Amino acid sequence: MTTPHEGADPDSPEGRGGAAAAIPAAPPGGGRGALDRRRVLGAAIAFIDQEGLNALTMRRLGAYLGVEAMALYRYVPGRENLLDGVVESVIDELYGDPDVHLSASHGWQDYLQRLAHGVRRIALAHPEVFPLVASRPPAAPWVRPPLRSLRWVESFLTALIDSGFTEEAAVAAYRAYSSFLLGHLLLEVSQKGVKISPEDQPEGVPATAAATDLSEYPTVVRLESLLSLDESAAEFEEALENLLERLEIVLAEGRTPRRGDRRR
Amino acid sequence: MTTPHEGADPDSPEGRGGAAAAIPAAPPGGGRGALDRRRVLGAAIAFIDQEGLNALTMRRLGAYLGVEAMALYRYVPGRENLLDGVVESVIDELYGDPDVHLSASHGWQDYLQRLAHGVRRIALAHPEVFPLVASRPPAAPWVRPPLRSLRWVESFLTALIDSGFTEEAAVAAYRAYSSFLLGHLLLEVSQKGVKISPEDQPEGVPATAAATDLSEYPTVVRLESLLSLDESAAEFEEALENLLERLEIVLAEGRTPRRGDRRR
DNA sequence: CCCGGCGATTTACCTTGTAAACAACCTTTC
DNA sequence: GAAAGGTTGTTTACAAGGTAAATCGCCGGG
């Protein structure tokens, strides 16, 4: 039953060779060798992955590394910066993913597909970290999560423009693509997270306590099993393909978005 | 110049009669009359709106209400619960919005359009609060932000089912709709927020300091003006219409999503 | 053998969330 | 009108947590 059905989710951590796990994240006391920024960030990611974001404090992260909290300040200016570094590191795993390319050498659809799945892999590999990617303010307003680095924005835009998109269409595509990725992945990840994480409530809820009178919501009750189904992978694919189709039309028509409005 | 161009964004706070501002949020020392939960939550929202989420502490909120921090604990079990209450209150503004209906009396497209714009109005009215809506764990995994209340889920599902959607299609639509709303609004709101909020840096950046060598990203530089354009309203409308079209096809074909394809 | 400096620790301080005891006031009841 | 009790806000107190500053141990070079 561990294998969902026909094909396991190719983006799930167990479902592949771990290409998205660039930083092996040395075990707690393991590193002994000198600390350095990369190690601190790696430990922070590992720590968040296993303990949750709320559990991350400077003191605990220090302990996790077998060191006092203040030692971390030699490599990280402060907590905020640590979190920024975590976000950056996690997104940087994209560079280590052999299935994601920086340029659209096999067509822009292939490029966008691979990029989307690469990001999804990261999100699923670090469900506790991903919300940070969304909530940390980006460098510039037009660097949108989850593609938070200039390098990827550059890559994205040139890939589309080189494939024939107008500049306006490429920018519009970038926005639509970001929204799509962020919305889907944030919901998928939070859904997964709820299954266990939220302040573990050990006492088995007596099946009547938590539910606040469902009698008012008959449809919800009736569809509960449907609602509880996890079709994330299929939905992601579906929405992604729809987006690509939409972009294909834009490309074919060679105009900005849709709509024939003269812009002043 | 305050009026963008031809038509102002109908969802922006200035752009309408304030239908989305259900809680007037009495000014700081104003209320003097007894505190109560509603007042505390209203103050919290007002406080976050003007000071930002990070600035909210029990002590400061107390001061804002002209009261000691501990007084708040009579009406709110603790900080976490306060935030939950804030989220709930903000979403509840939907009930006070005369342009949003609970049932699809004018067709499901009309229903979804109004609902989407209602949520967008809330997001734009409370840009600092909205991220909370996304990040706070929902009651059940299938209650997805930003439609965080059972009542709206019920409303959504029955609206679609009554309009002829199969149960599966209605649930799929619910998921797609949530993702769309969350992705778009989160990005729109964070983009707006960045313009001022992030730990105001008073010293005028000398125009060369912050920018980390843009020479590597020629396309980004070239398209900067395009990237900085704020076309949120149009993009939202565009994506929403696309979603509705997609649903229309699903409805017409009377099948779940698409997929007749076995993949690979 | 002494020394300067790096890397980590110790101390210390301030902010926050929150428990507990307390005070002030309003209402009820005889 | 006074005693009893409840409601509402305050005071005090403490445990985290972030982080500045001083300190200590160690090590290679003079």
XYZ file of C-alpha atoms (C1' of nucleotides) in Angstrom:
588
model
C 0.000 0.000 0.000
C 3.028 2.212 0.202
C 3.030 2.307 -3.556
C 0.053 4.528 -4.407
C -0.979 2.995 -7.665
C 0.387 2.460 -11.124
C 3.271 4.904 -10.993
C 4.649 6.427 -7.843
C 4.969 10.207 -7.788
C 8.209 10.871 -9.618
C 8.798 14.037 -7.633
C 8.410 12.531 -4.185
C 11.619 12.105 -2.212
C 11.397 8.331 -2.181
C 10.461 8.205 -5.818
C 13.828 9.003 -7.272
C 17.525 8.868 -6.747
C 17.552 11.888 -4.556
C 18.818 14.300 -7.157
C 17.178 17.107 -5.232
C 19.100 16.347 -2.069
C 22.242 18.254 -2.885
C 23.228 18.931 0.696
C 23.576 15.638 2.535
C 23.342 17.571 5.780
C 25.867 15.932 8.022
C 24.343 14.303 11.104
C 24.253 16.242 14.397
C 27.585 15.982 16.060
C 29.124 14.544 12.949
C 31.070 17.290 11.292
C 33.627 17.908 14.046
C 35.784 19.707 11.469
C 35.531 23.481 11.470
C 32.159 25.050 11.044
C 31.499 27.207 8.046
C 28.547 29.008 6.564
C 27.581 26.186 4.270
C 27.599 23.732 7.115
C 25.519 25.976 9.305
C 22.946 26.458 6.570
C 22.912 22.778 5.773
C 22.354 21.949 9.401
C 19.567 24.497 9.608
C 17.812 22.879 6.669
C 18.221 19.410 8.090
C 17.019 20.624 11.441
C 13.925 22.280 10.011
C 13.195 19.231 7.928
C 13.071 17.030 10.968
C 11.956 19.304 13.785
C 9.889 21.880 12.008
C 10.396 25.556 11.480
C 9.100 26.620 14.879
C 11.601 24.450 16.633
C 14.522 26.269 15.058
C 16.239 28.553 17.521
C 19.810 29.662 17.537
C 20.504 27.748 20.712
C 18.965 24.547 19.461
C 20.674 24.795 16.113
C 23.907 25.307 17.976
C 23.272 22.225 20.076
C 22.409 20.303 16.926
C 25.842 21.171 15.620
C 27.451 20.399 18.938
C 28.334 24.001 19.555
C 27.109 26.991 21.530
C 24.558 29.297 19.976
C 26.932 32.227 19.767
C 29.313 30.269 17.611
C 26.823 30.489 14.791
C 27.136 34.241 14.709
C 30.589 33.927 13.305
C 29.108 32.581 10.088
C 25.708 34.168 10.022
C 24.895 37.766 10.919
C 21.712 36.809 12.708
C 18.616 34.752 12.618
C 16.931 36.583 9.777
C 19.935 36.205 7.595
C 20.136 32.553 8.530
C 16.629 32.038 7.217
C 17.438 33.927 4.052
C 20.411 31.687 3.613
C 18.276 28.621 4.142
C 15.890 29.740 1.433
C 18.714 30.457 -0.927
C 20.401 27.137 -0.259
C 17.256 25.196 -0.799
C 16.502 26.892 -4.081
C 20.075 26.398 -5.134
C 19.477 22.680 -5.073
C 17.973 23.299 -8.472
C 21.449 23.734 -9.887
C 22.379 20.292 -8.723
C 19.369 18.663 -10.311
C 20.441 16.952 -13.518
C 16.875 16.927 -14.798
C 16.570 20.687 -14.776
C 18.336 22.712 -17.435
C 19.317 26.336 -17.439
C 18.559 26.780 -21.108
C 15.763 25.584 -23.324
C 17.827 23.231 -25.416
C 14.895 20.900 -26.001
C 12.188 23.449 -26.468
C 10.581 25.790 -24.030
C 7.890 23.338 -23.002
C 10.509 20.840 -21.993
C 12.339 23.587 -20.151
C 9.283 24.685 -18.207
C 8.249 21.133 -17.462
C 11.615 20.224 -16.057
C 11.883 23.411 -14.085
C 8.449 22.986 -12.581
C 9.111 19.440 -11.539
C 12.476 20.389 -10.176
C 10.904 22.989 -7.951
C 8.205 20.571 -6.938
C 10.826 18.023 -5.976
C 12.487 20.574 -3.755
C 9.199 21.540 -2.177
C 8.364 17.929 -1.420
C 11.846 17.221 -0.138
C 11.632 20.131 2.301
C 7.981 20.646 3.128
C 8.791 22.542 6.294
C 11.150 24.880 4.537
C 9.084 25.652 1.491
C 6.689 28.076 3.148
C 9.733 30.185 3.952
C 10.464 30.417 0.270
C 7.093 31.994 -0.175
C 7.037 34.337 2.762
C 10.538 35.761 2.864
C 10.585 39.090 1.028
C 12.523 38.804 -2.210
C 15.384 41.074 -3.198
C 13.401 42.974 -5.785
C 9.633 43.047 -6.210
C 9.901 41.332 -9.566
C 11.925 38.429 -8.229
C 8.984 36.276 -7.340
C 8.935 33.156 -5.283
C 9.475 30.353 -5.771
C 12.070 31.274 -8.423
C 13.911 33.539 -6.075
C 17.208 34.017 -7.753
C 18.120 36.413 -10.510
C 19.849 33.630 -12.285
C 16.676 31.665 -12.689
C 14.695 34.687 -13.700
C 17.309 35.394 -16.325
C 17.247 31.802 -17.425
C 13.478 31.755 -17.631
C 13.168 34.931 -19.634
C 15.889 34.147 -22.124
C 14.559 30.637 -22.598
C 11.174 31.951 -23.614
C 12.416 34.894 -25.625
C 14.830 32.681 -27.507
C 11.910 30.410 -28.243
C 10.024 33.184 -29.956
C 8.053 34.816 -27.183
C 7.864 38.572 -27.232
C 9.362 40.272 -24.246
C 5.927 41.128 -22.929
C 4.739 37.568 -23.368
C 7.810 36.208 -21.630
C 7.264 38.465 -18.650
C 3.581 37.606 -18.529
C 4.494 33.934 -18.702
C 6.962 34.379 -15.879
C 4.257 35.848 -13.695
C 1.694 33.225 -14.528
C 4.217 30.466 -13.999
C 5.286 31.785 -10.606
C 1.730 32.066 -9.399
C 0.949 28.599 -10.565
C 3.972 27.032 -8.911
C 3.594 28.903 -5.688
C -0.098 28.241 -5.278
C 0.102 24.583 -6.089
C 3.191 23.742 -4.145
C 2.314 25.742 -1.087
C -1.008 23.977 -0.819
C 0.424 20.596 -1.580
C 3.159 20.979 0.974
C 0.898 22.329 3.685
C -1.555 19.534 3.085
C 1.224 17.036 3.557
C 2.456 18.854 6.608
C -0.861 18.845 8.398
C -0.912 15.092 8.408
C 1.572 15.054 11.238
C 3.336 18.278 12.079
C 0.964 20.803 13.688
C 1.887 20.600 17.358
C 1.442 16.869 17.534
C -1.634 16.106 19.530
C -0.852 12.727 21.044
C -4.253 12.008 22.530
C -6.368 10.267 19.944
C -9.158 12.686 19.212
C -12.370 10.833 20.148
C -13.749 11.390 16.647
C -16.358 13.775 17.974
C -14.299 16.395 19.720
C -12.490 18.183 16.903
C -15.306 18.180 14.383
C -17.354 21.282 15.081
C -20.813 20.078 14.239
C -20.568 18.962 10.675
C -24.316 18.692 10.332
C -24.427 22.139 8.810
C -22.195 21.082 5.984
C -23.810 18.025 4.413
C -21.996 18.331 1.123
C -18.643 18.533 2.793
C -19.509 15.481 4.838
C -20.744 13.572 1.823
C -17.660 14.407 -0.203
C -15.180 13.967 2.589
C -13.532 10.942 1.088
C -13.221 12.714 -2.247
C -11.883 15.804 -0.543
C -9.340 13.792 1.374
C -7.947 12.135 -1.701
C -4.471 13.265 -2.538
C -4.345 13.834 -6.255
C -1.628 16.436 -6.047
C 0.634 14.913 -8.643
C -2.087 14.602 -11.247
C -3.466 18.037 -10.516
C -0.053 19.568 -10.767
C 0.521 17.935 -14.103
C -2.893 18.943 -15.322
C -2.522 22.575 -14.336
C 0.990 22.735 -15.694
C -0.090 21.352 -19.023
C -2.941 23.784 -19.149
C -0.554 26.628 -18.523
C 1.733 25.416 -21.268
C -1.160 25.203 -23.688
C -2.165 28.702 -22.793
C 1.353 29.920 -23.417
C 1.455 28.068 -26.700
C -1.552 30.029 -27.865
C 0.024 33.274 -26.767
C 3.159 32.353 -28.632
C 1.267 31.419 -31.764
C -0.711 34.614 -31.756
C 2.447 36.571 -31.162
C 0.846 39.179 -29.009
C 1.149 40.134 -25.362
C -1.571 38.438 -23.344
C -4.943 37.927 -24.895
C -7.514 40.620 -25.428
C -7.207 43.106 -28.279
C -7.168 46.222 -26.190
C -5.117 49.120 -27.394
C -2.940 50.178 -24.565
C -3.026 53.956 -24.436
C -1.425 60.268 -10.804
C -3.208 58.569 -7.992
C -5.699 57.270 -10.486
C -3.757 54.627 -12.422
C -5.390 54.925 -15.815
C -8.698 54.443 -17.467
C -10.337 52.304 -14.805
C -8.968 52.005 -11.300
C -8.639 48.527 -9.879
C -12.121 47.728 -8.617
C -10.723 45.529 -5.868
C -8.291 48.035 -4.434
C -9.249 49.530 -1.099
C -9.593 53.039 -2.503
C -11.489 51.818 -5.497
C -14.788 51.084 -3.816
C -17.042 51.899 -0.964
C -15.092 49.813 1.464
C -17.446 46.865 1.432
C -14.568 44.678 2.476
C -13.846 46.702 5.583
C -16.342 45.092 7.897
C -14.499 45.853 11.100
C -13.913 49.595 11.378
C -11.272 48.831 13.954
C -11.663 51.542 16.546
C -8.634 53.827 16.866
C -6.009 53.088 19.544
C -7.184 54.441 22.812
C -10.623 54.969 21.404
C -12.785 52.199 22.713
C -12.402 52.791 26.465
C -15.572 50.734 26.877
C -14.980 47.146 27.892
C -12.722 44.994 25.814
C -14.091 41.921 24.181
C -12.810 39.303 21.811
C -14.085 41.028 18.724
C -12.432 44.246 19.718
C -9.161 42.552 20.457
C -9.179 40.806 17.100
C -10.192 43.968 15.317
C -7.383 45.850 16.965
C -4.940 43.119 16.059
C -5.956 43.377 12.425
C -5.711 47.145 12.438
C -2.376 46.937 14.170
C -0.962 44.451 11.682
C -2.300 46.503 8.809
C -0.378 49.524 9.924
C 2.661 48.181 11.741
C 3.238 44.865 10.036
C 2.985 41.353 11.305
C 6.412 41.278 12.926
C 5.568 44.266 15.055
C 2.655 42.488 16.689
C 3.447 41.425 20.223
C 1.050 40.974 23.058
C 2.514 43.931 24.890
C 2.333 46.239 21.936
C -1.169 45.180 21.070
C -2.097 45.816 24.664
C -0.589 49.276 24.521
C -2.400 49.888 21.251
C -5.631 49.189 23.084
C -4.547 51.256 26.055
C -4.238 48.226 28.268
C -1.623 45.879 29.708
C -0.628 42.826 27.744
C -2.078 40.401 30.241
C -5.510 41.895 29.851
C -5.689 40.368 26.406
C -5.492 36.897 27.854
C -8.997 37.243 29.182
C -10.296 37.226 25.638
C -7.727 35.194 23.819
C -6.061 32.019 25.090
C -2.698 33.013 23.737
C -0.831 34.425 20.839
C -1.387 31.519 18.490
C -5.074 31.610 19.031
C -5.048 35.348 18.513
C -3.537 34.858 15.090
C -6.053 32.174 14.265
C -8.766 34.571 15.265
C -7.285 37.268 13.083
C -7.331 34.966 10.091
C -10.868 33.925 10.773
C -12.048 37.492 11.237
C -10.453 38.643 8.056
C -11.967 35.854 6.026
C -15.307 36.478 7.648
C -15.347 39.867 6.012
C -16.523 37.935 3.001
C -19.913 37.543 4.641
C -20.247 41.279 4.870
C -19.443 41.811 1.230
C -22.659 42.500 -0.662
C -21.022 41.591 -3.946
C -20.258 38.052 -2.881
C -23.061 35.527 -2.707
C -23.261 32.279 -0.827
C -25.189 30.539 -3.549
C -24.904 30.499 -7.296
C -28.143 32.305 -8.003
C -26.784 33.863 -11.171
C -24.835 30.949 -12.491
C -21.664 29.347 -11.264
C -19.395 31.601 -13.275
C -20.914 34.626 -11.657
C -20.551 32.942 -8.296
C -16.900 32.137 -8.785
C -16.126 35.554 -10.198
C -17.673 37.359 -7.289
C -16.066 35.090 -4.767
C -12.650 35.494 -6.320
C -12.891 39.240 -6.370
C -14.217 39.285 -2.853
C -11.199 37.383 -1.643
C -8.921 39.600 -3.659
C -10.463 42.661 -2.089
C -9.745 41.265 1.335
C -6.200 40.426 0.403
C -5.577 43.919 -0.904
C -7.262 45.502 2.091
C -5.017 43.580 4.480
C -1.789 42.842 2.664
C 0.107 42.237 5.872
C -2.464 39.828 7.179
C -3.007 37.793 4.064
C 0.169 35.730 4.301
C -1.148 34.484 7.624
C -4.187 33.138 5.844
C -1.883 31.033 3.769
C 0.504 29.823 6.403
C -1.697 29.019 9.374
C -2.542 25.307 9.348
C -6.194 24.775 8.490
C -8.611 22.740 10.588
C -8.710 19.830 8.183
C -6.306 19.101 5.354
C -9.042 19.621 2.802
C -9.983 23.042 4.078
C -7.558 24.931 1.911
C -6.556 28.520 2.156
C -7.666 31.042 1.260
C -11.202 29.657 1.649
C -10.571 28.608 5.197
C -14.026 28.069 6.546
C -16.231 25.045 6.202
C -19.082 27.290 5.308
C -17.364 28.532 2.205
C -16.240 25.086 1.203
C -19.805 23.918 1.554
C -21.018 26.897 -0.399
C -18.488 26.334 -3.139
C -19.213 22.663 -3.579
C -22.964 22.939 -3.569
C -22.834 25.873 -5.969
C -20.943 23.836 -8.504
C -22.800 20.598 -7.965
C -26.123 22.366 -8.260
C -24.863 23.833 -11.491
C -24.326 20.415 -12.963
C -20.789 19.535 -12.002
C -20.171 15.983 -10.921
C -18.924 15.600 -7.393
C -15.455 14.765 -8.627
C -15.411 17.766 -10.901
C -16.589 20.040 -8.124
C -13.832 18.856 -5.835
C -11.243 19.193 -8.572
C -12.535 22.687 -9.288
C -12.267 23.556 -5.614
C -8.649 22.537 -5.588
C -7.756 24.341 -8.770
C -9.563 27.446 -7.611
C -7.807 27.500 -4.244
C -4.409 27.142 -5.824
C -5.130 29.868 -8.288
C -6.376 32.310 -5.668
C -3.620 31.593 -3.228
C -0.814 31.817 -5.721
C -2.004 34.987 -7.346
C -2.988 36.864 -4.256
C 0.029 35.896 -2.234
C 2.315 37.162 -4.933
C 0.301 40.269 -5.574
C 0.182 41.139 -1.921
C 3.836 40.472 -1.287
C 4.781 42.522 -4.296
C 2.783 45.426 -2.910
C 4.256 44.940 0.502
C 7.849 45.061 -0.623
C 7.392 48.574 -1.907
C 7.586 49.900 1.613
C 7.389 47.393 4.416
C 10.530 45.271 4.689
C 12.320 46.765 7.682
C 12.337 50.260 6.256
C 15.852 51.144 5.283
C 15.965 54.909 5.788
C 19.326 55.551 4.178
C 18.827 56.168 0.494
C 20.608 53.290 -1.152
C 23.174 54.918 -3.457
C 21.719 53.069 -6.454
C 24.821 50.914 -6.716
C 25.010 49.265 -3.322
C 22.002 46.956 -3.228
C 22.204 45.762 -6.812
C 24.509 42.758 -6.761
C 26.203 43.100 -10.100
C 23.414 42.960 -12.592
C 25.807 42.588 -15.485
C 25.333 38.848 -15.404
C 21.652 39.195 -16.057
C 21.283 41.288 -19.206
C 17.768 40.154 -19.972
C 16.559 40.985 -16.517
C 18.158 44.409 -16.819
C 16.711 45.005 -20.240
C 13.232 43.984 -19.153
C 13.346 45.664 -15.809
C 10.707 48.209 -16.645
C 8.438 45.489 -17.989
C 9.089 43.364 -14.929
C 8.309 46.232 -12.620
C 4.972 46.958 -14.203
C 2.091 46.080 -11.963
C -0.470 44.355 -14.112
C -1.900 42.366 -11.248
C -5.509 43.233 -11.862
C -5.410 42.272 -15.515
C -3.443 39.113 -14.845
C -5.826 38.082 -12.138
C -8.764 38.573 -14.439
C -7.036 36.748 -17.225
C -6.114 33.747 -15.128
C -9.521 33.637 -13.525
C -11.224 33.662 -16.886
C -8.958 30.946 -18.095
C -9.834 28.842 -15.104
C -13.520 29.375 -15.703
C -13.161 28.360 -19.335
C -11.342 25.255 -18.278
C -14.118 24.409 -15.858
C -16.684 25.063 -18.519
C -15.095 22.427 -20.676
C -15.011 19.980 -17.805
C -18.659 20.664 -17.153
C -19.609 20.243 -20.781
C -17.756 16.991 -21.099
C -19.248 15.776 -17.859
C -16.150 14.011 -16.747
C -13.745 14.517 -13.870
C -10.717 16.431 -15.068
C -9.160 15.489 -18.340
C -7.040 12.421 -18.614
C -7.855 9.647 -20.929
C -4.170 9.343 -21.224
C -2.121 6.800 -19.522
C 1.123 8.589 -19.074
C 4.320 6.972 -20.188
C 59.091 31.878 25.032
C 55.999 35.203 23.994
C 52.224 36.968 20.962
C 48.568 38.053 18.018
C 44.567 36.301 16.220
C 40.995 32.927 15.224
C 37.175 30.175 16.870
C 34.289 29.028 20.450
C 32.432 29.937 25.088
C 30.660 32.707 29.030
C 28.113 36.398 30.699
C 24.776 39.510 30.436
C 20.877 42.179 28.785
C 16.620 43.024 26.561
C 12.299 41.438 24.491
C 8.491 38.200 24.543
C 4.908 34.985 25.969
C 2.448 33.621 29.745
C 1.336 31.798 34.707
C -0.223 33.422 39.203
C -1.513 36.458 42.598
C -3.726 40.649 43.269
C -6.550 44.885 43.126
C -10.483 47.563 41.610
C -14.962 47.776 40.520
C -19.749 46.268 39.508
C -23.608 43.410 40.647
C -26.376 40.774 43.299
C -28.707 39.393 47.379
C -30.402 39.751 51.926
C -26.727 49.509 52.697
C -23.283 45.792 53.587
C -21.385 41.290 52.565
C -20.352 38.007 48.926
C -19.035 37.076 44.459
C -17.955 37.851 39.828
C -15.745 40.462 36.197
C -11.872 42.998 34.348
C -7.477 44.770 34.348
C -2.708 45.075 36.738
C 1.524 43.524 38.981
C 4.960 40.348 39.583
C 7.635 36.687 38.109
C 9.896 33.536 35.212
C 11.477 30.916 31.191
C 12.757 31.210 26.366
C 14.970 33.413 22.858
C 18.196 36.751 20.120
C 22.375 38.884 20.389
C 26.319 42.262 22.156
C 30.622 42.056 24.639
C 34.121 40.197 27.143
C 36.769 36.131 27.712
C 39.377 32.000 27.091
C 42.057 28.288 24.686
C 44.842 27.214 21.249
C 48.120 27.461 17.571
C 51.616 28.959 14.334
C 55.312 32.572 13.693
C 58.767 35.718 15.628
